[in-house]
CSV table of C-alpha atoms in Angstrom, one decimal:
chain,number,residue,atom,x,y,z
A,1,MET,CA,0.9,20.5,-17.5
A,2,LEU,CA,4.5,19.5,-16.8
A,3,GLU,CA,6.2,17.3,-19.4
A,4,LEU,CA,8.8,15.2,-17.5
A,5,PRO,CA,11.7,13.9,-19.8
A,6,ASN,CA,11.4,10.2,-20.7
A,7,LYS,CA,14.9,9.5,-19.5
A,8,TYR,CA,14.0,10.9,-16.1
A,9,LYS,CA,10.8,8.9,-15.9
A,10,ASN,CA,12.6,5.7,-16.9
A,11,LYS,CA,15.2,6.3,-14.1
A,12,ILE,CA,12.4,6.7,-11.5
A,13,ILE,CA,10.6,3.6,-12.7
A,14,ASN,CA,13.9,1.6,-12.7
A,15,ARG,CA,14.7,2.7,-9.2
A,16,TYR,CA,11.3,2.6,-7.5
A,17,GLY,CA,9.2,0.2,-9.7
A,18,GLU,CA,5.4,0.5,-9.2
A,19,LYS,CA,5.8,3.1,-6.5
A,20,GLY,CA,7.8,5.2,-9.0
A,21,GLU,CA,5.0,4.8,-11.6
A,22,GLU,CA,2.3,5.9,-9.1
A,23,TRP,CA,4.5,8.9,-8.0
A,24,LEU,CA,5.0,10.1,-11.5
A,25,GLU,CA,1.2,9.9,-12.2
A,26,ASN,CA,0.6,12.2,-9.2
A,27,ILE,CA,3.1,14.9,-10.1
A,28,ASN,CA,0.8,17.0,-12.2
A,29,PRO,CA,-2.2,16.8,-9.8
A,30,ILE,CA,0.1,17.9,-6.9
A,31,VAL,CA,1.6,20.8,-9.0
A,32,GLU,CA,-2.0,22.0,-9.8
A,33,LYS,CA,-3.0,21.8,-6.1
A,34,TYR,CA,-0.1,24.0,-5.0
A,35,LYS,CA,-0.4,26.2,-8.0
A,36,LYS,CA,-3.9,27.2,-6.9
A,37,GLN,CA,-3.0,27.4,-3.2
A,38,PHE,CA,0.0,29.7,-3.7
A,39,GLN,CA,-1.2,31.5,-6.9
A,40,LEU,CA,1.9,30.3,-8.8
A,41,GLN,CA,2.9,31.7,-12.1
A,42,ASP,CA,5.8,31.2,-14.6
A,43,ILE,CA,6.1,27.6,-13.6
A,44,GLU,CA,9.3,26.2,-15.0
A,45,LEU,CA,10.9,22.7,-14.6
A,46,ILE,CA,14.6,22.8,-14.0
A,47,GLU,CA,16.7,21.5,-16.9
A,48,LYS,CA,18.6,18.7,-15.2
A,49,LEU,CA,16.4,16.6,-12.9
A,50,SER,CA,18.3,14.3,-10.5
A,51,ILE,CA,15.8,12.3,-8.4
A,52,ASN,CA,13.3,14.9,-7.1
A,53,VAL,CA,11.2,17.1,-9.2
A,54,VAL,CA,12.3,20.7,-8.8
A,55,ILE,CA,10.3,23.6,-10.2
A,56,PHE,CA,10.9,27.3,-10.2
A,57,ALA,CA,7.9,29.6,-10.0
A,58,LYS,CA,6.6,33.0,-8.8
A,59,SER,CA,4.3,33.2,-5.9
A,60,HIS,CA,1.9,36.1,-5.3
A,61,GLN,CA,2.7,35.9,-1.6
A,62,TYR,CA,6.4,34.9,-1.5
A,63,GLY,CA,7.9,36.0,-4.8
A,64,GLU,CA,10.3,33.6,-6.5
A,65,ILE,CA,10.1,30.2,-5.0
A,66,VAL,CA,11.2,26.6,-5.5
A,67,MET,CA,8.6,23.8,-5.4
A,68,LYS,CA,10.4,20.5,-4.6
A,69,ILE,CA,8.5,17.3,-4.9
A,70,GLY,CA,10.4,14.4,-3.2
A,71,ALA,CA,10.8,11.1,-4.9
A,72,PRO,CA,9.4,7.9,-3.3
A,73,GLY,CA,12.6,7.0,-1.5
A,74,LYS,CA,13.5,7.7,2.2
A,75,THR,CA,15.8,10.6,1.6
A,76,SER,CA,13.1,13.0,0.5
A,77,ILE,CA,11.2,12.4,3.8
A,78,THR,CA,14.4,12.9,6.0
A,79,GLU,CA,15.1,16.1,4.1
A,80,MET,CA,11.7,17.5,4.9
A,81,ASN,CA,12.1,16.4,8.6
A,82,ILE,CA,15.4,18.1,9.0
A,83,MET,CA,14.3,21.3,7.4
A,84,LYS,CA,11.9,21.8,10.3
A,85,TYR,CA,14.8,22.1,12.7
A,86,TYR,CA,17.4,24.0,10.8
A,87,PRO,CA,18.3,27.6,11.7
A,88,PRO,CA,16.9,29.9,9.0
A,89,ALA,CA,20.1,31.9,8.6
A,90,TYR,CA,21.8,28.9,6.9
A,91,VAL,CA,19.1,27.3,4.7
A,92,PRO,CA,16.4,28.6,2.4
A,93,LYS,CA,13.2,29.8,4.0
A,94,CYS,CA,10.6,27.0,4.0
A,95,TYR,CA,7.1,28.5,3.3
A,96,ALA,CA,5.2,25.3,3.2
A,97,LEU,CA,5.8,21.6,3.8
A,98,CYS,CA,3.6,18.5,3.4
A,99,LEU,CA,4.9,15.0,4.2
A,100,GLU,CA,1.9,13.4,2.6
A,101,ASP,CA,2.5,15.1,-0.8
A,102,ARG,CA,6.3,15.0,-0.3
A,103,ILE,CA,6.4,18.7,-1.2
A,104,MET,CA,8.2,21.8,0.0
A,105,ILE,CA,7.8,25.4,-1.1
A,106,LEU,CA,11.1,27.0,-0.5
A,107,GLU,CA,12.8,30.4,-1.0
A,108,GLN,CA,14.5,30.4,-4.3
A,109,LEU,CA,18.2,31.0,-4.0
A,110,THR,CA,20.2,32.5,-6.9
A,111,PRO,CA,21.1,29.5,-9.0
A,112,GLY,CA,24.6,29.2,-10.4
A,113,TYR,CA,26.7,30.8,-7.6
A,114,SER,CA,28.0,28.0,-5.5
A,115,LEU,CA,31.1,27.5,-3.4
A,116,LEU,CA,32.7,26.2,-6.6
A,117,HIS,CA,33.0,29.9,-7.7
A,118,LEU,CA,35.4,30.9,-4.9
A,119,LYS,CA,39.0,30.6,-6.0
A,120,ASN,CA,40.6,30.5,-2.6
A,121,ARG,CA,40.7,27.0,-1.0
A,122,GLU,CA,41.0,28.3,2.6
A,123,GLU,CA,37.9,30.5,2.1
A,124,ARG,CA,36.0,27.5,0.8
A,125,VAL,CA,37.0,25.5,3.8
A,126,LYS,CA,36.1,28.3,6.2
A,127,ILE,CA,32.7,28.7,4.7
A,128,PHE,CA,32.0,25.0,4.7
A,129,SER,CA,33.1,24.7,8.3
A,130,THR,CA,31.0,27.6,9.5
A,131,ILE,CA,27.9,26.2,7.8
A,132,ALA,CA,28.5,22.6,8.8
A,133,ASN,CA,29.0,23.6,12.4
A,134,GLN,CA,25.8,25.7,12.4
A,135,LEU,CA,23.8,22.8,10.9
A,136,LEU,CA,24.8,20.2,13.4
A,137,LEU,CA,21.6,19.2,15.2
A,138,GLU,CA,21.3,17.5,18.6
A,139,VAL,CA,19.6,14.1,18.3
A,140,ASN,CA,17.5,14.3,21.5
A,141,ASP,CA,14.0,13.0,20.7
A,142,LYS,CA,14.4,13.1,16.9
A,143,GLU,CA,16.1,9.7,16.5
A,144,GLU,CA,13.0,8.0,15.0
A,145,ASP,CA,12.9,10.6,12.1
A,146,PHE,CA,16.3,9.8,10.7
A,147,PRO,CA,18.5,6.9,9.6
A,148,THR,CA,21.8,6.3,11.3
A,149,PHE,CA,25.2,6.1,9.5
A,150,ASP,CA,25.6,2.7,11.2
A,151,GLU,CA,22.5,1.4,9.5
A,152,LEU,CA,23.5,2.7,6.1
A,153,PHE,CA,27.0,1.3,6.4
A,154,GLU,CA,25.9,-2.2,7.6
A,155,GLU,CA,23.2,-2.4,4.9
A,156,LYS,CA,25.7,-1.7,2.1
A,157,ILE,CA,28.3,-4.0,3.5
A,158,GLU,CA,25.8,-6.8,3.8
A,159,TYR,CA,24.8,-6.2,0.1
A,160,VAL,CA,28.5,-6.6,-0.9
A,161,TYR,CA,28.9,-9.9,0.8
A,162,GLN,CA,25.7,-11.2,-0.6
A,163,ASN,CA,26.8,-10.2,-4.1
A,164,LYS,CA,30.5,-10.9,-3.7
A,165,GLU,CA,31.0,-11.8,-7.4
A,166,ASN,CA,30.4,-8.2,-8.4
A,167,TYR,CA,32.9,-6.8,-5.9
A,168,LEU,CA,35.9,-9.1,-6.2
A,169,GLU,CA,38.1,-6.2,-7.3
A,170,ILE,CA,37.5,-4.2,-4.1
A,171,ILE,CA,36.7,-6.9,-1.5
A,172,GLU,CA,40.0,-6.3,0.3
A,173,MET,CA,39.3,-2.6,0.4
A,174,VAL,CA,35.8,-3.3,1.8
A,175,ASP,CA,37.4,-5.5,4.5
A,176,ILE,CA,39.7,-2.7,5.5
A,177,ALA,CA,36.8,-0.2,5.6
A,178,CYS,CA,35.0,-2.6,8.0
A,179,ASP,CA,38.0,-2.7,10.3
A,180,ILE,CA,38.3,1.1,10.3
A,181,TYR,CA,34.6,1.5,10.9
A,182,GLN,CA,34.6,-0.9,13.9
A,183,LYS,CA,37.6,1.0,15.3
A,184,ILE,CA,35.8,4.4,15.0
A,185,LYS,CA,32.6,2.9,16.4
A,186,ARG,CA,34.5,1.8,19.5
A,187,MET,CA,35.4,5.5,20.1
A,188,ASN,CA,31.8,6.3,20.9
A,189,LEU,CA,32.0,9.7,19.2
A,190,LYS,CA,29.1,12.1,19.9
A,191,LYS,CA,26.3,11.7,17.3
A,192,TYR,CA,24.5,14.5,15.5
A,193,ILE,CA,21.9,14.8,12.8
A,194,LEU,CA,24.1,15.7,9.8
A,195,HIS,CA,23.3,17.3,6.5
A,196,ASN,CA,25.3,14.4,4.9
A,197,ASP,CA,25.6,15.9,1.4
A,198,LEU,CA,27.3,19.2,2.2
A,199,HIS,CA,29.5,19.6,-0.9
A,200,HIS,CA,30.3,22.7,-3.0
A,201,LYS,CA,27.2,22.6,-5.3
A,202,ASN,CA,24.9,22.5,-2.2
A,203,ILE,CA,26.3,25.7,-0.7
A,204,LEU,CA,25.0,28.8,-2.4
A,205,LYS,CA,25.6,32.5,-2.0
A,206,THR,CA,22.7,34.7,-1.2
A,207,LYS,CA,22.2,38.4,-0.2
A,208,GLU,CA,22.0,37.2,3.4
A,209,GLY,CA,25.2,35.0,3.2
A,210,TRP,CA,26.0,31.5,2.3
A,211,LYS,CA,23.2,28.9,2.7
A,212,ALA,CA,23.0,25.1,2.3
A,213,ILE,CA,20.4,23.2,0.2
A,214,ASP,CA,19.4,19.5,-0.3
A,215,PRO,CA,20.1,18.0,3.2
A,216,HIS,CA,19.9,14.2,3.5
A,217,GLY,CA,19.5,14.0,7.3
A,218,VAL,CA,21.6,11.1,8.8
A,219,ILE,CA,22.7,10.5,12.4
A,220,GLY,CA,26.4,10.2,12.7
A,221,ALA,CA,29.6,11.6,14.1
A,222,LYS,CA,30.5,15.2,13.2
A,223,VAL,CA,33.6,14.1,11.3
A,224,MET,CA,31.4,12.3,8.7
A,225,GLU,CA,30.2,15.7,7.4
A,226,THR,CA,33.7,16.3,5.8
A,227,SER,CA,33.8,13.5,3.3
A,228,GLN,CA,31.6,14.8,0.5
A,229,PHE,CA,33.3,18.2,0.8
A,230,ILE,CA,36.8,16.7,0.4
A,231,ARG,CA,35.7,14.5,-2.6
A,232,GLU,CA,34.5,17.6,-4.5
A,233,GLU,CA,37.5,19.7,-3.4
A,234,LEU,CA,39.7,17.0,-4.9
A,235,GLU,CA,37.8,17.2,-8.2
A,236,LEU,CA,38.8,20.8,-8.4
A,237,SER,CA,42.5,20.2,-7.8
A,238,GLY,CA,43.3,16.6,-8.8
A,239,VAL,CA,44.0,13.7,-6.5
A,240,GLN,CA,47.5,14.2,-5.2
A,241,GLU,CA,48.8,13.5,-1.7
A,242,LYS,CA,49.9,17.1,-1.1
A,243,GLU,CA,46.4,18.3,-2.1
A,244,ILE,CA,44.7,15.8,0.3
A,245,ASP,CA,47.0,16.8,3.1
A,246,GLU,CA,46.3,20.5,2.5
A,247,ILE,CA,42.5,20.0,2.6
A,248,VAL,CA,42.6,17.8,5.6
A,249,SER,CA,44.9,20.3,7.4
A,250,LEU,CA,42.6,23.2,6.8
A,251,LEU,CA,39.6,21.1,8.0
A,252,ASN,CA,41.6,20.3,11.1
A,253,LYS,CA,42.1,24.0,11.6
A,254,TYR,CA,38.6,25.3,11.0
A,255,PHE,CA,36.3,22.3,11.5
A,256,LYS,CA,38.3,21.1,14.6
A,257,GLU,CA,38.5,17.4,13.8
A,258,ASP,CA,41.5,15.1,14.0
A,259,LYS,CA,43.3,14.7,10.7
A,260,LYS,CA,43.6,10.9,10.8
A,261,LEU,CA,39.9,10.6,11.7
A,262,ILE,CA,39.0,12.8,8.8
A,263,LEU,CA,41.0,10.5,6.4
A,264,GLU,CA,39.6,7.3,7.9
A,265,THR,CA,36.0,8.5,7.5
A,266,LEU,CA,36.8,9.7,4.0
A,267,TYR,CA,38.1,6.2,3.1
A,268,ILE,CA,34.9,4.6,4.5
A,269,ASN,CA,32.7,6.9,2.5
A,270,ILE,CA,34.7,6.3,-0.7
A,271,ILE,CA,34.1,2.6,-0.3
A,272,LEU,CA,30.4,3.2,0.2
A,273,LYS,CA,30.3,5.3,-3.0
A,274,ILE,CA,32.1,2.5,-5.0
A,275,ILE,CA,29.5,0.0,-3.7
A,276,TRP,CA,26.7,2.3,-4.9
A,277,TYR,CA,28.4,3.0,-8.2
A,278,VAL,CA,28.9,-0.7,-9.0
A,279,LYS,CA,25.3,-1.6,-7.9
A,280,ASN,CA,23.8,1.1,-10.1
A,281,LYS,CA,26.1,0.4,-13.1
A,282,TYR,CA,28.0,3.7,-13.2
A,283,SER,CA,30.7,4.1,-15.8
A,284,ASN,CA,34.0,2.2,-15.3
A,285,GLU,CA,35.8,5.6,-15.3
A,286,THR,CA,33.8,6.7,-12.3
A,287,ILE,CA,34.4,3.4,-10.4
A,288,PHE,CA,38.1,3.3,-11.2
A,289,TYR,CA,38.6,6.9,-10.2
A,290,ASN,CA,37.2,6.2,-6.8
A,291,ILE,CA,39.1,3.0,-6.4
A,292,GLU,CA,42.4,4.9,-7.0
A,293,LEU,CA,41.3,7.6,-4.6
A,294,GLY,CA,40.6,5.0,-2.0
A,295,LYS,CA,44.1,3.5,-2.5
A,296,LYS,CA,45.8,6.9,-2.1
A,297,ILE,CA,43.9,7.6,1.1
A,298,LEU,CA,45.1,4.2,2.4
A,299,LYS,CA,48.6,4.9,1.4
A,300,ILE,CA,48.5,8.2,3.4
A,301,LEU,CA,47.0,6.4,6.4
A,302,HIS,CA,49.7,3.7,6.4
């Protein structure tokens, strides 16, 4: 029987309420169900749970696997939907998937060796660009399975204006983000289904090459895929204008997107992050860091 940490259980209940409580109660029955089905042994809960329950185990049929049980939110369902379409060369093999149980049985990639371990920035950008391009999915008839960036943006902006008293410090920055967003929207850029969380820790090295994990699955313009990567790249180097320019220039070279457009979408995504951090009572340090980052991006743009 799995013993989930109390801190984790409280986080789930605070975020999802009764749905979270019901989901937590079903975790062990689900684990037992798939333990029998796949003859799992050496079941081990990962040390740092984020939102989903992630378990390492050994399967009689597949060897070392990851059992991922998605939390009650929408993201776990879109992750499962997108895994059905991804090219297997760039993501873990998916041995089993059940939307009803919100569970995936996946190939276990070697933990600990992510893109963070590469010392050379240009190599990191090249690998990111290769994977990001390979994981771009045509929307076609899949539109109903995934949220759009437009929907997510408008939902967060509406929340800000409904709770303006909590966002007075950044309301001008939010207004600017809205103007930039409308300008980009008028460009009618081609839309893809994006990974939408393709940062360094989600790109792992394997014997077969580099692979991506934990996709969110959001419909948006290709350039949107760069923002999470840039944010983490800046955490490695520090937020200086020359560092920002170098990263964006390399992405322009390898990911083939306009430098100004990369910066504009980065600014929009920073504002969305700040909105999320304020709403969920993140530390002042985290909020202020992102406010300063947003101001530096604006300075470069102007």
